[in-house]
Amino acid sequence: MAAKLFVLPELELRVMFHVKHHAAALSPADTLLVVAGGRGPKTEWLYSVSSDKKIYCADRGAEYCFAAGCVPAELFGDCDSSSQAVYRQARAAGTAVHSFNPAKDDTDLQLLLHNLPEGDILASGIWGGRFDHLYSNVYTLLGVKKQRGCQVILADDKEFMLLLTEGESVELKLQAAAEAVSLLPLSDSTIVDSTGVRWPLQQATLRQLYPYAISNEVLEGAEKICCTCHSGAVGLYIRWAEGSKC
């Protein structure tokens, strides 16, 4: 039986995708918006997805929020990639600010996630920048998903990835052109199905040390793309075509 995946109705037109729920839909208020300090999303995109959501920021993520006219509920960080002025702005706006010594083990995002309330997660400010940060972000969010049983999307106006674990399926109706659709194994191996793409897969084994299922294409005329994770963990990744409208 497919596990529940969440619907964010307001994202259908504004953020280029629509996730079909396999059971009862959650309201947008049940989804937490997490903004990290990687590549900043477009201000229009961030503003559009922030409606009715509590926003939690890791360090420089607060800059992205204020630039988009959004006020975070909480800010976690050591101020090493942002400025004291942003932290002062956050306090003045009523944001709960949690400051940490830069000489710490956990990343700012990890500190945030340790203190995040229950709920599904839409994470932005994840992509771009250093690979070690991206690697840590992806696997930290996967760990949270496994521990809590929540749903996790990593997205901005350029890139999207939905994390799937054993028994989960998703149907995506894309509202904008995709440059590439890839399945990235996030465990030693994962068994997946995928349809609606030029090169479909059925009960295919993807291995972490040989990730070949990249740069697929949406099948011409397909109304949706579908993916099922039968075992392990996989990231359904989409790169939006240049110039796609968010």
CSV table of C-alpha atoms in Angstrom, one decimal:
chain,number,residue,atom,x,y,z
A,1,MET,CA,0.0,0.0,0.0
A,2,ALA,CA,1.4,3.4,-0.9
A,3,ALA,CA,2.3,5.7,1.9
A,4,LYS,CA,0.7,9.1,2.2
A,5,LEU,CA,2.2,11.9,0.2
A,6,PHE,CA,1.1,15.5,0.7
A,7,VAL,CA,-0.6,18.0,-1.5
A,8,LEU,CA,0.3,21.6,-1.5
A,9,PRO,CA,-2.6,23.1,-3.6
A,10,GLU,CA,-1.1,26.6,-3.8
A,11,LEU,CA,2.0,25.2,-5.4
A,12,GLU,CA,0.3,23.8,-8.4
A,13,LEU,CA,0.6,26.9,-10.6
A,14,ARG,CA,3.2,28.9,-8.7
A,15,VAL,CA,5.9,26.3,-8.2
A,16,MET,CA,5.6,24.2,-11.3
A,17,PHE,CA,4.5,20.9,-9.7
A,18,HIS,CA,1.6,19.3,-8.1
A,19,VAL,CA,1.9,16.3,-5.7
A,20,LYS,CA,-1.0,13.9,-5.6
A,21,HIS,CA,-1.9,12.6,-2.2
A,22,HIS,CA,-2.8,8.9,-1.9
A,23,ALA,CA,-5.0,9.5,1.2
A,24,ALA,CA,-6.4,12.6,3.0
A,25,ALA,CA,-4.7,15.9,2.0
A,26,LEU,CA,-2.9,18.0,4.5
A,27,SER,CA,-3.6,21.7,4.6
A,28,PRO,CA,-0.8,24.0,3.7
A,29,ALA,CA,-0.5,25.0,7.4
A,30,ASP,CA,0.6,21.5,8.2
A,31,THR,CA,3.7,22.0,6.1
A,32,LEU,CA,6.7,23.7,7.5
A,33,LEU,CA,8.9,25.9,5.3
A,34,VAL,CA,12.6,25.5,6.1
A,35,VAL,CA,15.0,28.0,4.5
A,36,ALA,CA,18.7,27.1,4.7
A,37,GLY,CA,21.7,29.2,3.6
A,38,GLY,CA,22.5,27.7,0.2
A,39,ARG,CA,21.6,29.3,-3.1
A,40,GLY,CA,18.8,31.7,-2.4
A,41,PRO,CA,15.5,31.1,-4.2
A,42,LYS,CA,13.9,33.9,-6.2
A,43,THR,CA,12.1,36.3,-4.0
A,44,GLU,CA,8.8,35.9,-5.9
A,45,TRP,CA,9.0,32.1,-5.6
A,46,LEU,CA,9.8,32.2,-1.9
A,47,TYR,CA,7.0,34.6,-1.2
A,48,SER,CA,4.5,32.5,-3.1
A,49,VAL,CA,5.3,29.3,-1.2
A,50,SER,CA,5.4,31.0,2.2
A,51,SER,CA,1.7,31.7,2.5
A,52,ASP,CA,0.0,30.1,5.5
A,53,LYS,CA,3.3,28.4,6.6
A,54,LYS,CA,5.5,28.8,9.6
A,55,ILE,CA,9.0,29.6,8.4
A,56,TYR,CA,12.2,28.3,10.1
A,57,CYS,CA,15.5,29.7,9.0
A,58,ALA,CA,19.1,28.5,9.2
A,59,ASP,CA,21.5,31.5,9.4
A,60,ARG,CA,21.6,33.1,5.9
A,61,GLY,CA,18.2,31.7,5.1
A,62,ALA,CA,16.8,34.7,7.1
A,63,GLU,CA,18.3,37.1,4.6
A,64,TYR,CA,16.4,35.3,1.8
A,65,CYS,CA,13.1,35.5,3.8
A,66,PHE,CA,13.4,39.2,4.6
A,67,ALA,CA,14.3,40.0,1.0
A,68,ALA,CA,11.1,38.2,-0.1
A,69,GLY,CA,9.0,40.0,2.5
A,70,CYS,CA,8.6,37.0,4.8
A,71,VAL,CA,9.1,37.0,8.6
A,72,PRO,CA,10.6,33.7,10.0
A,73,ALA,CA,9.0,32.3,13.1
A,74,GLU,CA,12.5,31.1,14.3
A,75,LEU,CA,16.1,31.5,13.3
A,76,PHE,CA,18.9,29.2,14.2
A,77,GLY,CA,22.6,29.9,13.4
A,78,ASP,CA,26.0,31.0,14.4
A,79,CYS,CA,26.1,34.1,12.2
A,80,ASP,CA,29.0,32.9,10.2
A,81,SER,CA,27.3,33.2,6.8
A,82,SER,CA,25.0,36.1,7.7
A,83,SER,CA,25.4,39.4,9.5
A,84,GLN,CA,24.6,40.7,12.9
A,85,ALA,CA,22.3,43.2,11.2
A,86,VAL,CA,20.1,40.4,9.9
A,87,TYR,CA,19.9,38.9,13.4
A,88,ARG,CA,18.9,42.3,14.8
A,89,GLN,CA,16.3,42.6,12.1
A,90,ALA,CA,14.9,39.2,13.0
A,91,ARG,CA,14.6,40.1,16.7
A,92,ALA,CA,13.0,43.4,15.8
A,93,ALA,CA,10.4,41.5,13.6
A,94,GLY,CA,9.5,39.2,16.5
A,95,THR,CA,11.5,36.2,15.2
A,96,ALA,CA,12.7,33.8,18.0
A,97,VAL,CA,16.5,33.9,17.5
A,98,HIS,CA,18.7,31.0,18.7
A,99,SER,CA,22.3,31.9,18.5
A,100,PHE,CA,25.2,29.3,18.7
A,101,ASN,CA,29.0,29.4,18.9
A,102,PRO,CA,30.5,28.7,15.5
A,103,ALA,CA,32.8,26.1,17.2
A,104,LYS,CA,30.1,23.4,17.2
A,105,ASP,CA,29.6,19.9,15.7
A,106,ASP,CA,26.1,20.3,14.2
A,107,THR,CA,25.4,22.4,11.1
A,108,ASP,CA,22.9,25.3,11.4
A,109,LEU,CA,20.3,23.3,9.5
A,110,GLN,CA,20.8,20.3,11.8
A,111,LEU,CA,20.3,22.5,14.9
A,112,LEU,CA,17.1,23.8,13.3
A,113,LEU,CA,15.8,20.4,12.4
A,114,HIS,CA,16.5,19.1,16.0
A,115,ASN,CA,14.1,21.7,17.2
A,116,LEU,CA,11.5,21.7,14.4
A,117,PRO,CA,7.9,20.8,15.3
A,118,GLU,CA,6.2,17.8,13.8
A,119,GLY,CA,5.0,18.3,10.2
A,120,ASP,CA,5.9,17.8,6.6
A,121,ILE,CA,8.8,19.8,5.3
A,122,LEU,CA,9.3,22.0,2.3
A,123,ALA,CA,13.1,22.9,2.4
A,124,SER,CA,14.6,25.7,0.3
A,125,GLY,CA,18.0,27.3,0.2
A,126,ILE,CA,19.4,23.8,-0.1
A,127,TRP,CA,20.9,23.8,-3.6
A,128,GLY,CA,24.0,25.6,-4.9
A,129,GLY,CA,27.2,26.5,-3.1
A,130,ARG,CA,29.5,23.8,-1.7
A,131,PHE,CA,29.0,20.1,-2.4
A,132,ASP,CA,29.7,19.2,1.2
A,133,HIS,CA,26.9,21.4,2.4
A,134,LEU,CA,24.5,19.9,-0.2
A,135,TYR,CA,25.5,16.4,0.8
A,136,SER,CA,24.9,17.1,4.5
A,137,ASN,CA,21.6,18.8,3.8
A,138,VAL,CA,20.2,16.0,1.7
A,139,TYR,CA,21.1,13.2,4.0
A,140,THR,CA,20.2,15.1,7.1
A,141,LEU,CA,16.7,15.7,5.7
A,142,LEU,CA,16.5,12.0,4.7
A,143,GLY,CA,17.3,11.1,8.3
A,144,VAL,CA,14.6,13.4,9.6
A,145,LYS,CA,12.1,11.9,7.2
A,146,LYS,CA,12.9,8.3,8.3
A,147,GLN,CA,12.9,9.2,12.0
A,148,ARG,CA,9.6,11.2,11.9
A,149,GLY,CA,7.8,9.5,9.0
A,150,CYS,CA,7.1,12.9,7.5
A,151,GLN,CA,7.3,14.0,3.8
A,152,VAL,CA,10.2,16.1,2.6
A,153,ILE,CA,10.6,18.2,-0.6
A,154,LEU,CA,13.7,20.1,-1.4
A,155,ALA,CA,12.9,22.9,-3.9
A,156,ASP,CA,13.5,26.3,-5.3
A,157,ASP,CA,12.7,27.9,-8.7
A,158,LYS,CA,15.5,25.9,-10.4
A,159,GLU,CA,15.6,22.5,-8.8
A,160,PHE,CA,13.3,20.1,-7.0
A,161,MET,CA,13.7,16.8,-5.3
A,162,LEU,CA,11.1,14.7,-3.4
A,163,LEU,CA,12.5,12.0,-1.0
A,164,LEU,CA,10.8,8.6,-1.2
A,165,THR,CA,11.4,5.7,1.1
A,166,GLU,CA,10.1,2.1,1.0
A,167,GLY,CA,6.4,1.7,0.1
A,168,GLU,CA,5.9,5.3,-1.1
A,169,SER,CA,4.6,6.4,-4.4
A,170,VAL,CA,4.2,9.8,-6.0
A,171,GLU,CA,2.4,11.3,-9.0
A,172,LEU,CA,3.6,14.6,-10.3
A,173,LYS,CA,1.7,16.8,-12.7
A,174,LEU,CA,4.3,19.2,-14.0
A,175,GLN,CA,3.2,22.8,-14.7
A,176,ALA,CA,6.4,23.8,-16.4
A,177,ALA,CA,9.0,22.2,-18.7
A,178,ALA,CA,11.6,19.9,-17.1
A,179,GLU,CA,15.1,20.0,-18.4
A,180,ALA,CA,15.9,16.7,-16.7
A,181,VAL,CA,14.2,14.0,-14.5
A,182,SER,CA,16.5,11.8,-12.5
A,183,LEU,CA,16.2,9.1,-9.9
A,184,LEU,CA,19.0,9.3,-7.3
A,185,PRO,CA,19.6,6.3,-5.1
A,186,LEU,CA,20.1,7.5,-1.5
A,187,SER,CA,20.7,4.1,0.0
A,188,ASP,CA,23.1,1.3,-0.9
A,189,SER,CA,20.4,0.1,-3.4
A,190,THR,CA,16.8,0.9,-4.1
A,191,ILE,CA,14.1,-0.8,-6.3
A,192,VAL,CA,11.9,1.6,-8.2
A,193,ASP,CA,9.3,2.0,-10.9
A,194,SER,CA,8.9,5.1,-13.0
A,195,THR,CA,6.5,6.0,-15.8
A,196,GLY,CA,5.6,9.1,-17.8
A,197,VAL,CA,9.2,9.4,-18.9
A,198,ARG,CA,11.1,8.6,-22.1
A,199,TRP,CA,13.0,5.7,-20.4
A,200,PRO,CA,10.6,4.1,-17.9
A,201,LEU,CA,11.7,1.7,-15.2
A,202,GLN,CA,9.9,-1.3,-13.7
A,203,GLN,CA,11.3,-3.1,-10.6
A,204,ALA,CA,14.7,-1.6,-11.5
A,205,THR,CA,17.5,-1.8,-9.0
A,206,LEU,CA,19.5,1.4,-8.6
A,207,ARG,CA,22.7,1.3,-6.7
A,208,GLN,CA,24.3,4.2,-4.8
A,209,LEU,CA,27.7,3.5,-6.3
A,210,TYR,CA,26.4,3.4,-9.9
A,211,PRO,CA,23.7,6.0,-10.2
A,212,TYR,CA,22.8,5.7,-13.9
A,213,ALA,CA,19.1,6.8,-13.9
A,214,ILE,CA,19.8,10.5,-14.6
A,215,SER,CA,18.8,13.0,-17.3
A,216,ASN,CA,15.6,11.3,-18.2
A,217,GLU,CA,12.9,13.2,-20.1
A,218,VAL,CA,9.2,13.7,-19.6
A,219,LEU,CA,7.4,11.7,-22.2
A,220,GLU,CA,5.8,13.9,-24.8
A,221,GLY,CA,2.0,14.0,-24.2
A,222,ALA,CA,2.3,12.5,-20.7
A,223,GLU,CA,0.0,14.2,-18.2
A,224,LYS,CA,2.0,13.1,-15.2
A,225,ILE,CA,5.1,11.3,-14.1
A,226,CYS,CA,4.9,8.6,-11.5
A,227,CYS,CA,7.5,7.0,-9.2
A,228,THR,CA,7.3,4.1,-6.7
A,229,CYS,CA,10.0,3.2,-4.2
A,230,HIS,CA,9.7,-0.5,-3.4
A,231,SER,CA,12.8,-0.6,-1.2
A,232,GLY,CA,15.6,1.6,0.1
A,233,ALA,CA,15.4,5.4,-0.5
A,234,VAL,CA,15.5,7.5,-3.7
A,235,GLY,CA,15.3,11.1,-4.6
A,236,LEU,CA,13.0,12.0,-7.5
A,237,TYR,CA,15.0,15.0,-8.9
A,238,ILE,CA,13.8,17.6,-11.5
A,239,ARG,CA,15.8,20.4,-13.0
A,240,TRP,CA,13.4,23.0,-14.5
A,241,ALA,CA,14.1,24.1,-18.0
A,242,GLU,CA,15.8,27.6,-18.3
A,243,GLY,CA,13.2,30.3,-18.5
A,244,SER,CA,10.4,28.2,-16.9
A,245,LYS,CA,7.9,30.5,-15.2
A,246,CYS,CA,7.5,30.1,-11.4
